[in-house]
Coordinates of C-alpha atoms and ligand atoms in Angstrom, one line a residue:
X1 CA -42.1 -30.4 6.1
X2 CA -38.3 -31.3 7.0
X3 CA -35.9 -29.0 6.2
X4 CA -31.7 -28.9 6.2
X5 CA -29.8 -26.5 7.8
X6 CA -26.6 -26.2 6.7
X7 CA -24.3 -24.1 9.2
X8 CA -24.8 -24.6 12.6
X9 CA -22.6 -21.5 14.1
X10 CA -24.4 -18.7 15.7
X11 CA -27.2 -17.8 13.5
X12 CA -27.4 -21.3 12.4
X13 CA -28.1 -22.2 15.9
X14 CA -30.8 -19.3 16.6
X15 CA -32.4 -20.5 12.9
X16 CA -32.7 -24.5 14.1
X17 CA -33.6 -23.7 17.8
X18 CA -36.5 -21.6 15.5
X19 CA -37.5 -24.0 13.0
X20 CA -37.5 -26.9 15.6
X21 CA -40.5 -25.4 17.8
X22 CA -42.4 -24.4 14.4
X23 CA -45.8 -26.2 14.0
X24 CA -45.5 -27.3 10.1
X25 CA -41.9 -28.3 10.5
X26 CA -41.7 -31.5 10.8
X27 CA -38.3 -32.1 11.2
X28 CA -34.4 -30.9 11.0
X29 CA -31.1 -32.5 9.1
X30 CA -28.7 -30.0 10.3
X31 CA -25.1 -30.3 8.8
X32 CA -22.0 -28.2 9.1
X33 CA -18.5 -28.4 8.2
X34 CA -17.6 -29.3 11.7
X35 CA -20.2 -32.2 12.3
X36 CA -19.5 -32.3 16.2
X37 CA -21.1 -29.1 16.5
X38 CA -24.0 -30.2 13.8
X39 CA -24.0 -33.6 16.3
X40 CA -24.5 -31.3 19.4
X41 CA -27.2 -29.2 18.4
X42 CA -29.4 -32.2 16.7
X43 CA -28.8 -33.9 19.7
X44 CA -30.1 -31.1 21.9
X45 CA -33.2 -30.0 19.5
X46 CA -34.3 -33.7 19.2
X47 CA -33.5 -33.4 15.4
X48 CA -30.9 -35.5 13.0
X49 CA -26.8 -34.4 12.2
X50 CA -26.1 -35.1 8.7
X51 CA -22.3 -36.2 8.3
X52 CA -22.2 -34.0 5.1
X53 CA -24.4 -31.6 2.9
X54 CA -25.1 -34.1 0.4
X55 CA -26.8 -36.6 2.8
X56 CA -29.5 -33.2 3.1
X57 CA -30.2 -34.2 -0.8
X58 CA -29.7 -37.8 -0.5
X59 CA -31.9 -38.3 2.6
X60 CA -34.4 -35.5 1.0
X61 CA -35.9 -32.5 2.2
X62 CA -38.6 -29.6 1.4
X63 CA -36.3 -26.5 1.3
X64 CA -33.0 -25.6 2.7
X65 CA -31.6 -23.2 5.2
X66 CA -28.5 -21.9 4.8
X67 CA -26.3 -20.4 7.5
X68 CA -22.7 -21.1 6.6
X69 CA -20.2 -18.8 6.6
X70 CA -20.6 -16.0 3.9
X71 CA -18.2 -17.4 1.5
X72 CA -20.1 -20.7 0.8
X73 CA -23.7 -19.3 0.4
X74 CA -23.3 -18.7 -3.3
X75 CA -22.2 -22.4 -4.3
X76 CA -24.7 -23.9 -1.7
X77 CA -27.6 -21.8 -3.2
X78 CA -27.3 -22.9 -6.8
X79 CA -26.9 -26.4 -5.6
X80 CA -30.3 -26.2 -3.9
X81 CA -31.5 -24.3 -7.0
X82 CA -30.5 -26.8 -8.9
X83 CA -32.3 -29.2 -7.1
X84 CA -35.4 -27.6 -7.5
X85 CA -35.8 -26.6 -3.5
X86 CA -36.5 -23.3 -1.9
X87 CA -33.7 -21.7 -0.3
X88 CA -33.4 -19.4 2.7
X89 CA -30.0 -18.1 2.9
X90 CA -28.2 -15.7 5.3
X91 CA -26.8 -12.5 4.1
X92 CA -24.9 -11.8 2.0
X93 CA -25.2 -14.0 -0.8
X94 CA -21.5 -13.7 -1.6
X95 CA -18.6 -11.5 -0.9
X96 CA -18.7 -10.6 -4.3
X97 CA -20.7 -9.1 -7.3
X98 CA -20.1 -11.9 -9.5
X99 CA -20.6 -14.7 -7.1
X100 CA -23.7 -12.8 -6.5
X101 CA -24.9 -12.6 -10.0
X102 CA -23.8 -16.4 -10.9
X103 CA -26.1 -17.1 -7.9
X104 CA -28.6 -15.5 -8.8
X105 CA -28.7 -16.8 -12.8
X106 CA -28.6 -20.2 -11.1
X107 CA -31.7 -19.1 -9.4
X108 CA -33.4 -17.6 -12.3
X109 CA -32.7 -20.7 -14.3
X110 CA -34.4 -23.4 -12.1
X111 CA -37.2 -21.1 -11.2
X112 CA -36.8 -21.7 -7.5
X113 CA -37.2 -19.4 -4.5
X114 CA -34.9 -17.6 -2.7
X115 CA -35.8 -15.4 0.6
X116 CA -33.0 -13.9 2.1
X117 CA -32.2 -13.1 5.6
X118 CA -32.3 -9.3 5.9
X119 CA -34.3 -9.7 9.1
X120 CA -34.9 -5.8 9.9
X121 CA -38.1 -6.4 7.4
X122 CA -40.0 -8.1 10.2
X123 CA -39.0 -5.8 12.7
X124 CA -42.1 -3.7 14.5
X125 CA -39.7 -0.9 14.6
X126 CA -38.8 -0.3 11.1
X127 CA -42.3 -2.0 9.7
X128 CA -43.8 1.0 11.6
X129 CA -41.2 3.1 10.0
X130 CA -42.0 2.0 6.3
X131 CA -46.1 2.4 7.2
X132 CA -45.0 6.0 8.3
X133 CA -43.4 6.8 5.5
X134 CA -45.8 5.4 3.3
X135 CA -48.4 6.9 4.7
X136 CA -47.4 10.3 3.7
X137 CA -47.4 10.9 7.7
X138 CA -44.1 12.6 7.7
X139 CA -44.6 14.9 4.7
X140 CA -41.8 14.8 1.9
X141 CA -39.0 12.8 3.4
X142 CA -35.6 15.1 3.5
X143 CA -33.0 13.4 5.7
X144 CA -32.5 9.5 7.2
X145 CA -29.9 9.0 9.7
X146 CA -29.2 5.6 9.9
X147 CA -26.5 3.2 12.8
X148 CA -25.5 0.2 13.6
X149 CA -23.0 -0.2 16.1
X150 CA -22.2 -3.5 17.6
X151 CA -20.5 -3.5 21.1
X152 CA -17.7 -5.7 20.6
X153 CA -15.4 -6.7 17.6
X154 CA -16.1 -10.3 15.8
X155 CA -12.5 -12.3 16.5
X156 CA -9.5 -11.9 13.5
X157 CA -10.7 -15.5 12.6
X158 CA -14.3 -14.1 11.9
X159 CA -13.8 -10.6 10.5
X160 CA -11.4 -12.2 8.3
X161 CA -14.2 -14.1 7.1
X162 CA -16.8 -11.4 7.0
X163 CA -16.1 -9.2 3.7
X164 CA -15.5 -6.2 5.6
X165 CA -18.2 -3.3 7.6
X166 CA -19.7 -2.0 4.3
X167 CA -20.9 -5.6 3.2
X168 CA -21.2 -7.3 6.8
X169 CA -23.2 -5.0 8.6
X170 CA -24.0 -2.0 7.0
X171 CA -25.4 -4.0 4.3
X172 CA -28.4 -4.2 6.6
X173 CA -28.4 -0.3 6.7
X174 CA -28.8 -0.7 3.2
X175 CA -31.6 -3.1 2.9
X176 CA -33.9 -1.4 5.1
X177 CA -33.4 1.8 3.5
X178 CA -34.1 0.8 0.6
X179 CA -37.4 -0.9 2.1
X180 CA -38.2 1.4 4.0
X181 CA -37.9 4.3 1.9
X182 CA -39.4 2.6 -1.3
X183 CA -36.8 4.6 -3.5
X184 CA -33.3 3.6 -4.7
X185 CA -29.8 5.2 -3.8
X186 CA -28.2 6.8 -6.3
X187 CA -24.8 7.7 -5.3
X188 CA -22.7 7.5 -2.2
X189 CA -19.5 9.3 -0.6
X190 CA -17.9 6.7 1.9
X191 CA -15.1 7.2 4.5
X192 CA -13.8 4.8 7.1
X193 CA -11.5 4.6 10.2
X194 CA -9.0 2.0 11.0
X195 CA -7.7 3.4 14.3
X196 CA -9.0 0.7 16.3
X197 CA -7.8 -2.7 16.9
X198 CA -5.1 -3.7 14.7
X199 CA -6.8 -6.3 13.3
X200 CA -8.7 -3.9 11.5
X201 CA -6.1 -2.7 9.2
X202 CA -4.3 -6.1 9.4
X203 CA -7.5 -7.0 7.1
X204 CA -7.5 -4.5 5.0
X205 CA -10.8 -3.5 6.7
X206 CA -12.2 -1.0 9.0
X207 CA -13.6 -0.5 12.6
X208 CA -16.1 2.4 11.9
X209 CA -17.7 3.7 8.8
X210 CA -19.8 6.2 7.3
X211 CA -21.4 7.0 4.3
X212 CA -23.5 9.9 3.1
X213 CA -26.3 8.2 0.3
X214 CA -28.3 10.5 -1.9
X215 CA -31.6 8.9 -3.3
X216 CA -33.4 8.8 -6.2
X217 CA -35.8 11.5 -4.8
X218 CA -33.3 13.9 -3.8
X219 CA -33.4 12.7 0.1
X220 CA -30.2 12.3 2.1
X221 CA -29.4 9.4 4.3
X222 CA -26.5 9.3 6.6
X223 CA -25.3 5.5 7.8
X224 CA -22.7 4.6 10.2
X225 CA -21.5 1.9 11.4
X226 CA -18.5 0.7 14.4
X227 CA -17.6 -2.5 15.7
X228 CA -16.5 -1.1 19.0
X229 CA -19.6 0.9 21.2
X230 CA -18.4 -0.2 24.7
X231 CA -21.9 1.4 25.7
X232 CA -24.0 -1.9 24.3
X233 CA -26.0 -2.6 20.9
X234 CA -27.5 0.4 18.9
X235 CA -29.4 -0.1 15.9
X236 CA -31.4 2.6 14.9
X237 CA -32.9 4.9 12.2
X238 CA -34.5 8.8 12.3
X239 CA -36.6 9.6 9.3
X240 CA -36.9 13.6 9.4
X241 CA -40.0 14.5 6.8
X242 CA -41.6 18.2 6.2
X243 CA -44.5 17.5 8.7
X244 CA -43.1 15.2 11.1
X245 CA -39.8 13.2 12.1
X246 CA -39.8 9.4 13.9
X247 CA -37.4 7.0 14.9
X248 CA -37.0 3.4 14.7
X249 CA -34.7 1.4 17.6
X250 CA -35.1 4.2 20.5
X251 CA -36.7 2.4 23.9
X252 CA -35.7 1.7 27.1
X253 CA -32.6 -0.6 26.1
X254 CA -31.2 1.8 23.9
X255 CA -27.2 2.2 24.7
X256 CA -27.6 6.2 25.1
X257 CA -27.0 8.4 27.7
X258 CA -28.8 12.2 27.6
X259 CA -26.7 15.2 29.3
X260 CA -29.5 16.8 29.7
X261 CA -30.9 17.5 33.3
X262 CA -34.5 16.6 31.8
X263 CA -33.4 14.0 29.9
X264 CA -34.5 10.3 30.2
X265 CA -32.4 8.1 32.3
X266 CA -29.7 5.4 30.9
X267 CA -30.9 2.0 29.7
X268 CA -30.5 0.1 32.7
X269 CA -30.3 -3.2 30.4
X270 CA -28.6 -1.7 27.1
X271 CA -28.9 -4.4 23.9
X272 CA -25.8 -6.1 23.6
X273 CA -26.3 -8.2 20.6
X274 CA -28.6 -8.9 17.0
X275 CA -29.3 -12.0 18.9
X276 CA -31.6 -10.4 21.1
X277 CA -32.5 -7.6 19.7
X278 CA -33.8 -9.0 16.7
X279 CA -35.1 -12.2 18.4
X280 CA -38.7 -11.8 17.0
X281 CA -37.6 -10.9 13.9
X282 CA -36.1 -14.1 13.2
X283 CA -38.6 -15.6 14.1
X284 CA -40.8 -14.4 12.2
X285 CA -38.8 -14.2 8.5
X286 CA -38.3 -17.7 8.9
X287 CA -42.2 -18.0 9.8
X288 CA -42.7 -15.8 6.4
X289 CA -40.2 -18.6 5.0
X290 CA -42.9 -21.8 6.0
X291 CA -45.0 -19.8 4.1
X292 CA -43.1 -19.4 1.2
X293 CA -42.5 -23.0 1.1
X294 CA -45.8 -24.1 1.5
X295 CA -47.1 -21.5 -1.1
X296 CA -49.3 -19.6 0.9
X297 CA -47.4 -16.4 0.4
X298 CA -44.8 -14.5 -1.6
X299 CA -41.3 -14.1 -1.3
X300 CA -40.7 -10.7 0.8
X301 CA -37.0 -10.4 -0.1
X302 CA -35.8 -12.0 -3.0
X303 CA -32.1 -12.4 -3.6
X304 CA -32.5 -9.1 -6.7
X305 CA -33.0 -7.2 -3.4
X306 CA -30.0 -8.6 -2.1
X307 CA -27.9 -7.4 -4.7
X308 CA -29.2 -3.9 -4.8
X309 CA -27.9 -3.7 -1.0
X310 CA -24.5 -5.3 -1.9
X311 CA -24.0 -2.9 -5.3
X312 CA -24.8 0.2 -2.8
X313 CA -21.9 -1.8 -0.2
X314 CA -19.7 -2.3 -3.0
X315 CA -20.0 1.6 -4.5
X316 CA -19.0 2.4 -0.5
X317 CA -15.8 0.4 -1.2
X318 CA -14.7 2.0 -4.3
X319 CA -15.8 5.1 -2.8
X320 CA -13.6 5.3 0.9
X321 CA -11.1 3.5 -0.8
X322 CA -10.4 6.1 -3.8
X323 CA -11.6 8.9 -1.5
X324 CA -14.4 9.7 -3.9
X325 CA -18.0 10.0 -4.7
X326 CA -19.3 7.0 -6.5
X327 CA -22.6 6.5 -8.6
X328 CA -24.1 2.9 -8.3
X329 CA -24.3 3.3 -12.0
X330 CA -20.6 2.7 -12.0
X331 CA -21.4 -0.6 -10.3
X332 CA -22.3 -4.0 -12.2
X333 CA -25.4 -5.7 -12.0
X334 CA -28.0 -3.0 -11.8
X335 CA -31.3 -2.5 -12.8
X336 CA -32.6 -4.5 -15.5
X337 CA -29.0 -5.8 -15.9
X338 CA -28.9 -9.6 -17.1
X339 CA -27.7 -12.0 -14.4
X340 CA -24.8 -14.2 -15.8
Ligands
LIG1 N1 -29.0 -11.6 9.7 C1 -28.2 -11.4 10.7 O1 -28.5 -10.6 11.6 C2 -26.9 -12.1 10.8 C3 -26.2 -12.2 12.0 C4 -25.1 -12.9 12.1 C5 -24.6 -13.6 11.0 N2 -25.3 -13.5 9.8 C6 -24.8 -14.2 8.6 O2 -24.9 -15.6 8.9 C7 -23.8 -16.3 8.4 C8 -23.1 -17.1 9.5 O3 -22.7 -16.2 10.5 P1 -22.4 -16.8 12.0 O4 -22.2 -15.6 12.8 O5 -23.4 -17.7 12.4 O6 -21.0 -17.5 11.7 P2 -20.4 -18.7 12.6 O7 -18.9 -18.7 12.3 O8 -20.8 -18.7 14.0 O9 -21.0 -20.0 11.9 C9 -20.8 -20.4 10.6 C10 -20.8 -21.9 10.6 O10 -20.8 -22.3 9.2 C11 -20.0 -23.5 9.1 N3 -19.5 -23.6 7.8 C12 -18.6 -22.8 7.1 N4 -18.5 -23.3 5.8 C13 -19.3 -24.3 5.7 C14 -19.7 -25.2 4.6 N5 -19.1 -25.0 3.4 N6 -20.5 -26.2 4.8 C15 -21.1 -26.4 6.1 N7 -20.8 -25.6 7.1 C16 -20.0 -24.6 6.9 C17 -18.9 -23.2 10.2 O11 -18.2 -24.4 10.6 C18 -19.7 -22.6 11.3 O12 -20.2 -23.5 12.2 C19 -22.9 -15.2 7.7 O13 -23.2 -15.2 6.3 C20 -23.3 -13.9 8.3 O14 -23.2 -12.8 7.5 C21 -26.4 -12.8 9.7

């Protein structure tokens, strides 16, 4: 199988370095707006550089990877629809709801697949989490408190690339509740907090957020989010149930210290990135994504799951912005709704 990787920035580079060692893959083209770095890392993986992305069609491939920067998935995904190839993409699909939907209509159309990278789904912690769940182990589910804080801020260059905290990061928060969970958020209230770096509000955006989610069943979730945790990389979730409560992202790296005398002691390595806290987890989506290709499995998040996590991002907007509770009814594209 060869595949084209278009985007060879951070992720891109963890998603080539991947694909490279896998046993079906054959080979790489890898491409990126700024060839040299395409050049450099086909040149250290043993793969090819590709001066452009339409030399991936022209020289032909199997599927395509996508790992651009956010604001070029949408038109790169319905070119490779449109091609007939399987995509992976990064998340988000778009900064947008309507470059989201168009996306996704070109997807529909041609029939093709797309699997996209919400990578917490192949995570032991939260698979464990979603068994638990499942399993009726924790008795009716009341309350999910979910974080992600990431130690340092992205540069002005990146974050003003990024779409903001609610669709850049917290969008995982979203994704895995929703999978986790099994049930569908039904309204949120959304604050945020700009006091940070002044970059933040240069961009309109914001350093930390929160945002209380009520489900479909009546559970509340709690999900916050900061750019700026000094004390290293912390992504977790608690799932409190009538019988029993667990948590997902709590070992001996976590970035917490207890006060208590009994307490356990500090991480003496705290996480200090996705990149290695989530190494096996890319690994194996894109493992789940050979399959997909080859046909020996189906699709474990489709780009319809992607939206549902950027509507619920998009209701945080509206909702921290206009200081108000906001149902995702309010937002475009939900269930049932026709892609356009
Ligand atoms: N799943 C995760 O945990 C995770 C983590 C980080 C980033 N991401 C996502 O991955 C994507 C890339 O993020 P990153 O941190 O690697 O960014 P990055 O800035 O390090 O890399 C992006 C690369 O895309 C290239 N590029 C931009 N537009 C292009 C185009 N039209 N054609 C070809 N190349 C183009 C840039 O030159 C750059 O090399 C983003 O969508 C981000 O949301 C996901």
């Amino acid at each position: 199988m060869r595949i084209g990787v278009i985007g060879t920035g951070r992720i891109g580079t963890i998603h080539a370095n991947t694909l490279s060692r896998h046993r079906e893959v054959g080979s790489l083209i890898l491409t990126d707006a700024d060839p040299a770095r395409a050049q450099e890392l086909a040149h250290r993986l043993g793969e090819t550089a590709a001066p452009g992305v339409d030399e991936i069609y022209t020289w032909g491939v199997d599927a395509v990877v996508i790992t651009t920067a956010t604001s070029a998935h949408a038109e790169l995904i319905g070119r490779a629809a449109r091609s007939g190839l399987p995509v992976f993409c990064e998340k988000p699909i778009a900064l947008d709801l309507p470059g989201t939907l168009h996306a996704l209509a070109e997807v529909e159309a041609a029939g093709t697949v797309l699997q996209m990278g919400f990578q917490r789904r192949f995570d032991a912690g939260y698979t464990g989490a979603r068994e638990a769940v499942r399993s009726g182990r924790l008795g009716r589910l009341h309350t999910v408190r979910a974080l992600t804080s990431d130690q340092a801020p992205p540069s002005a260059a990146r974050l003003a690339l990024s779409g903001g905290l609610y669709r850049d990061t917290l969008i995982h928060d979203f994704d895995i509740l929703r999978w986790v969970t099994g049930h569908e958020v039904v309204d949120v209230y959304a604050a945020g907090s700009d006091t940070g770096p002044a970059m933040f509000r240069e961009a309109g955006d914001v350093d930390t957020g929160a945002a209380l989610l009520t489900l479909d069943d009546g559970t509340l979730a709690t999900v916050t989010a900061t750019r700026l945790n000094g004390a290293g990389y912390d992504v977790r979730m608690e799932l409190a149930g009538e019988l029993d409560q667990i948590v997902v992202g709590l070992d001996d790296r976590t970035p917490i210290a207890s006060t208590e005398p009994t307490g356990p002691p500090a991480a003496d390595k705290p996480w200090t990135g996705f990149l290695e806290r989530f190494g096996p987890a890319y690994e194996a989506e894109l493992a789940a994504f050979v399959e997909v290709v080859r046909g020996e499995r189906a699709n474990p998040c489709d780009g319809r799951e992607a939206l549902q996590a950027l509507r619920i991002a998009e209701a945080c907007e509206v909702s921290r912005r206009e200081r108000r509770p906001v149902r995702l009814g309010e937002i475009a594209g939900g269930a049932g709704a026709a892609v356009m």
